[in-house]
CSV table of C-alpha atoms in Angstrom, one decimal:
chain,number,residue,atom,x,y,z
Q,30,MET,CA,101.9,159.2,133.2
Q,31,ARG,CA,102.1,162.4,135.2
Q,32,ILE,CA,99.5,165.1,134.7
Q,33,THR,CA,100.0,168.8,135.7
Q,34,ARG,CA,97.3,171.4,135.8
Q,35,ILE,CA,99.1,174.3,134.1
Q,36,PHE,CA,96.9,177.1,135.3
Q,37,GLU,CA,96.9,175.9,138.9
Q,38,ASN,CA,100.2,174.7,140.1
Q,39,THR,CA,103.0,173.7,137.8
Q,40,GLU,CA,105.0,172.4,140.7
Q,41,TYR,CA,102.5,169.6,141.5
Q,42,SER,CA,101.5,166.7,139.3
Q,43,GLU,CA,99.5,163.5,139.8
Q,44,SER,CA,100.2,160.1,138.5
Q,45,VAL,CA,97.7,158.1,136.5
Q,46,ASP,CA,97.9,154.6,134.9
Q,47,SER,CA,96.2,155.7,131.7
Q,48,LEU,CA,94.2,158.6,130.3
Q,49,GLY,CA,90.9,157.6,128.7
Q,50,ARG,CA,88.6,159.6,126.5
Q,51,ARG,CA,86.1,160.6,129.2
Q,52,GLU,CA,88.8,161.3,131.7
Q,53,PHE,CA,90.4,163.6,129.2
Q,54,ILE,CA,87.2,165.4,128.4
Q,55,THR,CA,86.6,166.0,132.1
Q,56,LEU,CA,90.1,167.3,132.8
Q,57,ALA,CA,90.1,169.5,129.7
Q,58,ALA,CA,86.7,171.1,130.6
Q,59,LYS,CA,87.7,171.6,134.2
Q,60,HIS,CA,91.4,172.6,134.0
Q,61,LYS,CA,91.6,173.9,130.4
Q,62,ALA,CA,95.3,173.1,129.9
Q,63,LEU,CA,97.3,170.0,130.9
Q,64,LEU,CA,101.0,169.1,130.9
Q,65,LEU,CA,101.5,165.3,130.3
Q,66,GLN,CA,104.8,163.7,131.1
Q,67,SER,CA,106.3,160.2,131.3
Q,68,ASP,CA,106.4,158.7,134.8
Q,69,ASP,CA,110.1,157.9,134.1
Q,70,GLY,CA,111.9,161.2,133.7
Q,71,SER,CA,114.9,159.5,132.1
Q,72,ASN,CA,112.6,157.9,129.4
Q,73,PRO,CA,110.5,160.8,128.0
Q,74,PHE,CA,107.7,160.3,125.5
Q,75,SER,CA,108.7,159.8,121.9
Q,76,VAL,CA,106.9,161.4,119.0
Q,77,ASP,CA,105.3,158.1,118.1
Q,78,GLU,CA,104.1,157.7,121.7
Q,79,PHE,CA,102.7,161.2,121.5
Q,80,ALA,CA,100.7,160.3,118.3
Q,81,SER,CA,99.5,157.0,119.9
Q,82,LEU,CA,98.3,158.9,123.0
Q,83,THR,CA,96.2,161.4,120.9
Q,84,GLU,CA,94.8,158.6,118.7
Q,85,SER,CA,93.7,156.6,121.8
Q,86,LEU,CA,91.5,159.5,123.0
Q,87,GLN,CA,89.2,158.9,120.0
Q,88,LEU,CA,88.8,162.6,119.1
Q,89,GLU,CA,87.2,163.8,115.9
Q,90,LYS,CA,89.8,164.3,113.1
Q,91,TYR,CA,90.3,167.9,112.1
Q,92,GLU,CA,91.4,169.1,108.6
Q,93,TYR,CA,94.0,171.9,108.9
Q,94,VAL,CA,92.4,174.3,106.3
Q,95,GLY,CA,92.7,178.1,106.4
Q,96,GLY,CA,95.8,178.4,108.6
Q,97,ALA,CA,98.5,181.0,108.0
Q,98,ALA,CA,101.6,179.1,109.2
Q,99,PRO,CA,103.7,176.9,106.9
Q,100,ARG,CA,103.8,173.4,108.4
Q,101,ARG,CA,105.3,170.1,107.6
Q,102,LEU,CA,103.8,166.7,108.2
Q,103,ILE,CA,105.8,164.5,110.6
Q,104,PRO,CA,105.7,160.8,109.8
Q,105,VAL,CA,104.2,158.7,112.7
Q,106,LYS,CA,102.9,155.2,113.1
Q,107,SER,CA,99.5,156.1,114.3
Q,108,ASN,CA,96.6,157.2,112.2
Q,109,VAL,CA,96.7,160.9,113.2
Q,110,GLU,CA,98.3,164.0,111.6
Q,111,VAL,CA,101.3,165.5,113.4
Q,112,PHE,CA,102.6,168.8,112.1
Q,113,THR,CA,105.5,171.0,112.8
Q,114,ALA,CA,104.4,173.9,115.0
Q,115,ASN,CA,104.7,177.4,113.4
Q,116,GLU,CA,108.2,177.6,112.0
Q,117,ALA,CA,108.5,181.3,112.1
Q,118,PRO,CA,112.0,182.7,112.5
Q,119,PRO,CA,113.2,182.2,116.1
Q,120,ASP,CA,113.7,185.9,116.8
Q,121,GLN,CA,109.9,186.5,116.2
Q,122,LEU,CA,107.3,186.3,118.9
Q,123,ILE,CA,104.1,184.6,117.8
Q,124,PRO,CA,101.2,186.5,119.5
Q,125,PHE,CA,98.4,185.0,121.4
Q,126,HIS,CA,95.5,183.4,119.5
Q,127,HIS,CA,93.1,180.5,119.6
Q,128,GLU,CA,94.2,178.1,116.9
Q,129,LEU,CA,92.4,178.8,113.6
Q,130,ALA,CA,90.0,181.3,115.3
Q,131,GLN,CA,89.9,183.1,111.9
Q,132,VAL,CA,87.7,180.3,110.5
Q,133,GLN,CA,84.1,179.4,111.4
Q,134,ASN,CA,84.8,176.1,113.0
Q,135,PRO,CA,88.1,176.0,114.9
Q,136,PRO,CA,89.5,172.8,116.5
Q,137,GLN,CA,88.4,172.0,120.0
Q,138,TYR,CA,91.5,170.3,121.2
Q,139,LEU,CA,95.1,171.2,120.5
Q,140,PHE,CA,98.2,169.1,121.5
Q,141,PHE,CA,101.9,170.2,121.4
Q,142,TYR,CA,104.9,167.8,121.8
Q,143,CYS,CA,108.4,168.9,122.5
Q,144,ASP,CA,111.0,166.8,120.6
Q,145,LEU,CA,113.9,169.3,121.2
Q,146,PRO,CA,113.7,172.2,123.6
Q,147,SER,CA,115.5,175.4,122.6
Q,148,GLU,CA,118.6,176.7,124.4
Q,149,THR,CA,116.8,179.8,125.6
Q,150,GLY,CA,113.2,180.9,125.3
Q,151,GLY,CA,110.9,179.1,123.0
Q,152,GLU,CA,108.1,178.5,125.5
Q,153,THR,CA,104.6,177.9,124.3
Q,154,ALA,CA,103.0,180.5,126.5
Q,155,LEU,CA,99.3,180.1,127.6
Q,156,ILE,CA,96.6,182.4,128.9
Q,157,ASP,CA,93.0,181.8,130.0
Q,158,SER,CA,90.8,183.3,127.3
Q,159,THR,CA,88.1,184.1,129.9
Q,160,LEU,CA,90.6,186.2,131.8
Q,161,VAL,CA,91.2,188.2,128.6
Q,162,TYR,CA,87.5,188.5,127.9
Q,163,ARG,CA,87.0,189.9,131.4
Q,164,PHE,CA,89.7,192.5,131.0
Q,165,VAL,CA,88.4,193.7,127.6
Q,166,ALA,CA,84.8,193.8,128.7
Q,167,ASP,CA,85.6,195.7,131.9
Q,168,THR,CA,88.2,198.1,130.4
Q,169,PHE,CA,86.8,198.7,126.9
Q,170,PRO,CA,83.1,198.0,127.0
Q,171,LYS,CA,82.2,199.8,123.8
Q,172,PHE,CA,85.0,197.9,121.9
Q,173,MET,CA,83.6,194.6,123.4
Q,174,ASP,CA,80.0,195.5,122.4
Q,175,LYS,CA,81.1,196.0,118.7
Q,176,LEU,CA,83.2,192.8,118.8
Q,177,LYS,CA,80.2,190.8,120.1
Q,178,THR,CA,77.8,192.5,117.5
Q,179,TYR,CA,79.9,192.4,114.4
Q,180,GLY,CA,82.8,189.9,115.0
Q,181,ALA,CA,86.0,190.4,113.1
Q,182,ARG,CA,87.2,190.2,109.5
Q,183,TYR,CA,90.8,189.2,108.7
Q,184,LYS,CA,92.8,190.3,105.7
Q,185,ARG,CA,95.8,188.3,104.4
Q,186,VAL,CA,97.9,188.1,101.2
Q,187,LEU,CA,98.9,184.5,100.5
Q,188,PRO,CA,101.9,183.6,98.2
Q,189,GLU,CA,101.8,180.9,95.5
Q,190,GLU,CA,104.5,178.9,97.3
Q,191,ASP,CA,105.3,178.5,101.0
Q,192,ASP,CA,107.4,181.3,102.3
Q,193,LYS,CA,109.3,179.8,105.2
Q,194,ALA,CA,110.8,183.1,106.2
Q,195,SER,CA,107.3,184.4,107.2
Q,196,PRO,CA,105.2,183.3,110.1
Q,197,ILE,CA,102.1,183.7,107.8
Q,198,GLY,CA,103.8,182.4,104.7
Q,199,ARG,CA,101.6,179.4,103.9
Q,200,SER,CA,100.8,179.2,100.2
Q,201,PHE,CA,97.2,179.5,99.1
Q,202,TYR,CA,97.3,176.0,97.7
Q,203,ASN,CA,98.3,174.5,101.1
Q,204,ALA,CA,96.2,176.9,103.2
Q,205,TYR,CA,93.0,175.8,101.4
Q,206,GLY,CA,94.0,172.2,100.6
Q,207,VAL,CA,93.6,172.5,96.8
Q,208,ASN,CA,95.7,171.6,93.7
Q,209,ASP,CA,94.8,174.4,91.3
Q,210,LYS,CA,93.3,177.9,91.1
Q,211,ILE,CA,90.0,176.7,89.7
Q,212,GLU,CA,89.4,174.4,92.6
Q,213,LEU,CA,90.5,177.2,95.0
Q,214,GLU,CA,88.1,179.8,93.5
Q,215,LYS,CA,85.3,177.2,93.7
Q,216,LYS,CA,86.0,176.8,97.4
Q,217,LEU,CA,86.3,180.5,98.1
Q,218,ASN,CA,83.1,181.4,96.2
Q,219,ALA,CA,81.2,178.9,98.3
Q,220,ILE,CA,81.9,181.0,101.5
Q,221,PRO,CA,79.2,183.7,101.9
Q,222,GLY,CA,80.7,187.1,102.7
Q,223,LEU,CA,84.3,186.2,101.9
Q,224,GLU,CA,86.1,188.5,99.4
Q,225,TYR,CA,89.2,187.8,97.4
Q,226,GLN,CA,91.3,189.1,94.5
Q,227,TRP,CA,94.3,188.0,92.5
Q,228,LEU,CA,97.2,190.4,92.7
Q,229,PRO,CA,99.5,191.2,89.7
Q,230,GLU,CA,102.5,189.3,91.2
Q,231,GLY,CA,100.4,186.1,91.5
Q,232,SER,CA,99.6,186.3,95.2
Q,233,LEU,CA,96.0,186.0,96.5
Q,234,GLU,CA,94.4,188.6,98.8
Q,235,VAL,CA,91.7,187.2,101.0
Q,236,ILE,CA,89.3,189.1,103.3
Q,237,THR,CA,87.3,186.7,105.4
Q,238,GLU,CA,83.6,186.9,106.0
Q,239,PRO,CA,82.7,188.3,109.5
Q,240,ILE,CA,83.9,185.7,112.1
Q,241,PRO,CA,82.5,185.5,115.6
Q,242,ALA,CA,85.2,187.0,117.9
Q,243,VAL,CA,83.6,186.3,121.3
Q,244,ARG,CA,82.1,183.0,122.2
Q,245,PHE,CA,80.0,181.9,125.1
Q,246,ILE,CA,80.8,178.3,126.0
Q,247,ASP,CA,77.9,176.8,127.9
Q,248,GLN,CA,78.9,173.2,127.9
Q,249,GLN,CA,81.3,170.6,126.5
Q,250,HIS,CA,79.5,167.3,126.5
Q,251,ASN,CA,78.0,166.8,129.9
Q,252,HIS,CA,80.2,169.4,131.6
Q,253,GLY,CA,78.8,172.8,132.4
Q,254,ILE,CA,81.3,175.6,131.4
Q,255,TYR,CA,79.3,178.9,131.3
Q,256,GLN,CA,82.2,181.1,130.2
Q,257,TRP,CA,82.7,183.9,127.8
Q,258,THR,CA,85.9,183.7,125.8
Q,259,PHE,CA,87.9,186.2,123.8
Q,260,HIS,CA,87.9,183.6,121.0
Q,261,ASN,CA,89.7,185.2,118.0
Q,262,SER,CA,93.0,185.9,116.3
Q,263,VAL,CA,92.6,189.7,116.5
Q,264,ILE,CA,95.8,190.3,118.5
Q,265,ALA,CA,97.8,187.7,116.6
Q,266,ALA,CA,96.8,189.4,113.3
Q,267,PHE,CA,97.4,193.0,114.6
Q,268,LEU,CA,100.9,192.1,115.9
Q,269,GLY,CA,102.1,189.2,113.9
Q,270,TRP,CA,100.6,189.2,110.4
Q,271,LYS,CA,103.4,191.1,108.8
Q,272,ASP,CA,105.8,190.2,106.0
Q,273,CYS,CA,106.8,191.5,102.6
Q,274,ARG,CA,103.1,191.1,101.4
Q,275,ASN,CA,101.1,192.0,104.5
Q,276,ASP,CA,100.7,195.1,106.7
Q,277,ARG,CA,99.7,194.0,110.2
Q,278,LYS,CA,97.8,197.3,110.8
Q,279,LYS,CA,95.5,196.4,107.9
Q,280,ALA,CA,95.1,192.7,108.9
Q,281,VAL,CA,92.0,192.9,111.1
Q,282,ARG,CA,88.9,195.1,111.5
Q,283,PHE,CA,85.4,194.7,112.8
Q,284,GLY,CA,82.9,192.6,110.9
Q,285,ASN,CA,81.1,195.8,109.7
Q,286,ASN,CA,84.5,197.0,108.2
Q,287,ASP,CA,85.1,199.6,110.9
Q,288,PRO,CA,88.7,199.9,111.9
Q,289,MET,CA,89.8,198.8,115.4
Q,290,ASP,CA,91.4,201.3,117.8
Q,291,GLU,CA,95.2,200.5,117.7
Q,292,GLU,CA,95.7,201.8,121.3
Q,293,ILE,CA,93.0,199.3,122.6
Q,294,LEU,CA,94.7,196.5,120.7
Q,295,GLU,CA,98.0,197.4,122.2
Q,296,SER,CA,96.5,197.5,125.7
Q,297,ILE,CA,95.0,194.0,125.2
Q,298,ALA,CA,98.3,192.7,124.0
Q,299,LYS,CA,100.1,194.2,127.0
Q,300,PHE,CA,97.6,192.6,129.4
Q,301,MET,CA,98.2,189.2,127.7
Q,302,GLU,CA,101.9,189.5,128.0
Q,303,GLU,CA,101.7,190.4,131.7
Q,304,LYS,CA,99.3,187.6,132.6
Q,305,LYS,CA,100.7,184.7,130.4
Q,306,ILE,CA,102.1,181.5,131.8
Q,307,SER,CA,105.4,180.4,130.2
Q,308,TYR,CA,106.5,176.9,130.9
Q,309,LYS,CA,110.0,175.9,129.9
Q,310,TRP,CA,109.8,172.9,127.6
Q,311,LYS,CA,111.6,169.6,128.4
Q,312,LYS,CA,112.1,166.8,125.8
Q,313,GLY,CA,109.0,164.5,125.7
Q,314,ASP,CA,106.6,167.1,127.3
Q,315,ILE,CA,103.0,167.2,125.9
Q,316,PHE,CA,100.6,170.1,126.2
Q,317,ALA,CA,96.9,169.2,126.0
Q,318,ILE,CA,94.9,172.4,125.5
Q,319,ASN,CA,91.2,173.1,125.3
Q,320,ASN,CA,91.3,175.4,122.3
Q,321,ARG,CA,87.9,176.8,123.0
Q,322,LEU,CA,89.0,178.1,126.4
Q,323,VAL,CA,92.8,178.8,126.1
Q,324,MET,CA,94.9,181.0,123.9
Q,325,HIS,CA,98.6,180.2,123.1
Q,326,SER,CA,101.6,182.0,121.7
Q,327,ARG,CA,105.3,181.3,121.2
Q,328,ASN,CA,108.2,183.2,122.8
Q,329,SER,CA,111.2,184.0,120.8
Q,330,PHE,CA,114.2,181.7,121.2
Q,331,THR,CA,117.8,180.8,120.5
Q,332,GLY,CA,119.3,177.5,119.3
Q,333,ALA,CA,117.5,174.6,117.6
Q,334,ARG,CA,113.9,173.9,118.6
Q,335,ARG,CA,111.5,171.1,117.5
Q,336,VAL,CA,107.9,171.3,118.7
Q,337,TYR,CA,105.1,169.4,116.9
Q,338,ALA,CA,101.4,169.9,117.0
Q,339,SER,CA,98.2,167.9,116.4
Q,340,MET,CA,94.6,169.2,116.5
Q,341,PHE,CA,91.2,167.7,116.7
Q,342,GLY,CA,87.6,168.5,116.6
Q,343,ASP,CA,84.9,167.3,119.0
Q,344,ALA,CA,85.0,164.2,121.2
Q,345,MET,CA,81.7,162.7,120.0
Q,346,MET,CA,81.5,159.0,119.8
Q,347,LYS,CA,79.6,157.5,116.9
Q,348,ASN,CA,76.7,156.4,119.0
Q,349,GLU,CA,76.2,159.8,120.7
Q,350,VAL,CA,73.6,162.2,119.3
Q,351,LYS,CA,73.6,166.0,119.6
Q,352,ARG,CA,70.3,167.6,120.5
Q,353,ASP,CA,69.4,171.1,119.5
Q,354,GLY,CA,73.0,171.8,118.6
Q,355,VAL,CA,74.2,171.3,122.1
Q,356,GLY,CA,75.0,167.7,123.2
Q,357,GLU,CA,74.5,165.6,126.2
Q,358,LEU,CA,72.5,166.9,129.2
Q,359,ILE,CA,74.7,168.6,131.7
Q,360,ASP,CA,75.2,166.5,134.8
Q,361,ASP,CA,78.8,167.4,135.7
Q,362,PHE,CA,79.4,170.8,137.2
Q,363,SER,CA,82.9,170.0,138.5
Q,364,ALA,CA,84.4,172.5,136.0
Q,365,LEU,CA,82.6,175.3,137.9
Q,366,GLU,CA,84.4,174.4,141.2
Q,367,VAL,CA,87.8,175.7,140.0
Q,368,THR,CA,88.6,179.2,141.2
Q,369,ASP,CA,87.5,181.4,138.4
Q,370,PRO,CA,87.9,185.2,137.8
Q,371,ILE,CA,84.4,185.7,136.4
Q,372,THR,CA,82.3,184.5,139.3
Q,373,PHE,CA,80.3,187.4,140.6
Q,374,GLY,CA,79.8,187.5,144.4
Q,375,CYS,CA,76.4,188.6,145.7
Q,376,TRP,CA,77.4,189.2,149.3
Q,377,ARG,CA,76.9,192.7,150.8
Q,378,LEU,CA,75.8,194.4,147.6
Q,379,ASP,CA,74.4,198.0,148.1
Q,380,ASP,CA,71.9,197.6,145.3
Q,381,PRO,CA,71.6,193.8,144.6
Q,382,GLU,CA,69.1,194.2,141.7
Q,383,GLN,CA,71.1,196.8,139.8
Q,384,ALA,CA,74.5,195.2,140.6
Q,385,VAL,CA,73.4,191.7,139.3
Q,386,TYR,CA,71.8,193.3,136.2
Q,387,ASN,CA,75.0,195.3,135.5
Q,388,ALA,CA,77.1,192.2,136.0
Q,389,ILE,CA,75.1,190.2,133.5
Q,390,LYS,CA,75.2,193.0,131.0
Q,391,ALA,CA,79.0,193.1,131.5
Q,392,GLY,CA,79.3,189.4,130.7
Q,393,TYR,CA,79.2,187.6,134.0
Q,394,ARG,CA,77.3,184.2,133.8
Q,395,ARG,CA,78.3,182.6,137.2
Q,396,PHE,CA,77.0,183.9,140.5
Q,397,ASP,CA,77.9,183.1,144.1
Q,398,SER,CA,74.7,183.4,146.2
Q,399,ALA,CA,73.3,182.0,149.4
Q,400,CYS,CA,70.2,182.4,151.5
Q,401,ASP,CA,72.3,183.9,154.3
Q,402,TYR,CA,73.0,186.9,152.1
Q,403,GLY,CA,69.3,187.9,152.4
Q,404,ASN,CA,69.0,189.4,149.0
Q,405,GLU,CA,67.5,186.6,146.9
Q,406,ILE,CA,64.5,188.7,145.8
Q,407,GLN,CA,66.5,191.6,144.7
Q,408,THR,CA,69.1,189.5,142.8
Q,409,GLY,CA,66.3,187.6,141.2
Q,410,LYS,CA,64.7,190.8,140.0
Q,411,GLY,CA,68.1,191.8,138.4
Q,412,ILE,CA,68.2,188.4,136.7
Q,413,ARG,CA,64.6,188.7,135.5
Q,414,ARG,CA,65.3,192.2,134.1
Q,415,ALA,CA,68.3,190.9,132.1
Q,416,ILE,CA,66.3,188.0,130.7
Q,417,ASP,CA,63.4,190.2,129.8
Q,418,GLU,CA,65.7,192.6,127.9
Q,419,GLY,CA,67.2,189.6,126.0
Q,420,ILE,CA,70.7,190.0,127.4
Q,421,CYS,CA,70.7,186.3,128.4
Q,422,THR,CA,68.5,183.3,129.0
Q,423,ARG,CA,68.0,181.4,132.2
Q,424,LYS,CA,70.0,178.5,131.0
Q,425,ASP,CA,73.0,180.8,130.4
Q,426,LEU,CA,73.3,181.4,134.1
Q,427,TYR,CA,74.8,179.3,136.8
């Protein structure tokens, strides 16, 4: 098998005999998105080999509930669920999002498999969510403060039957995994803060409870991450949640019900488009994505295209125990060695105390410092000030 680190160099790959669970966890924490290919280019992975690979990683099964896209199950020999990717019409761009970020507990790992690449376009584009967070925090700090404080609420009208002509046309039965309206109402009533109403034509309007829209990922198992992410479906809802039932401009708002500035949302979408990485699919290609750290989209395309998806929760083994809601003790900091846009350098600062304090307030959690800089006392005071004001805790910083 050949592994390519998508965010680093798509022209270089390394060959491995196999990919075990712990090796995968390390690679996903450190490099965020991987391209997996058969060593033999003339003999690409089949869909059954794709399913077998994901099953061998021993990841937690994840139930696809709350998603907007109509999907079909693909029959495979392994005991994992493989779906069609979003089957929106080919002329439509599917905007950037974290998979199922509009629910409280999104999947942690996401896999895509290409069975048939399109004639043109059709790339599953990726972007580092931390990069997006950094842009929004730096460019629109008040918007980011509200997003952190209140989260986001999503509004969607779901049909009674799947609407395959719509990118968000999944029926309310399939979206919530129920067989009748009584079972559905029971499930919806159990979610604090969620609102819903039945519309005259039989559709269901759902306004979600406030969902966290920015997440700080401190660790994944024993790997230190220390990154803020723009973990939401805000742009996807604003740009893509439109059909005969839904108005995209009414699809998302802050968790306190205040509207979001459309010009800011357009600017964020433009930044994503400019910074995205679009890899041209080949038959048998597999994407392995850390869904907590990476956003994905789909470019428009021509010709037939078959791309399948599979999603999973955590990678906890049965004999592993989480402590205090975290997990194993952090003993691997290799994920911090990758060049990262949110590391704040402390060399030659005019006012180290104020600069470090401002950096923490703006969202930085990684700092590059050394005794040769000669400003340890001042930077320490900036850190202490931020901790005393409750902006962060010491364990948040690396």
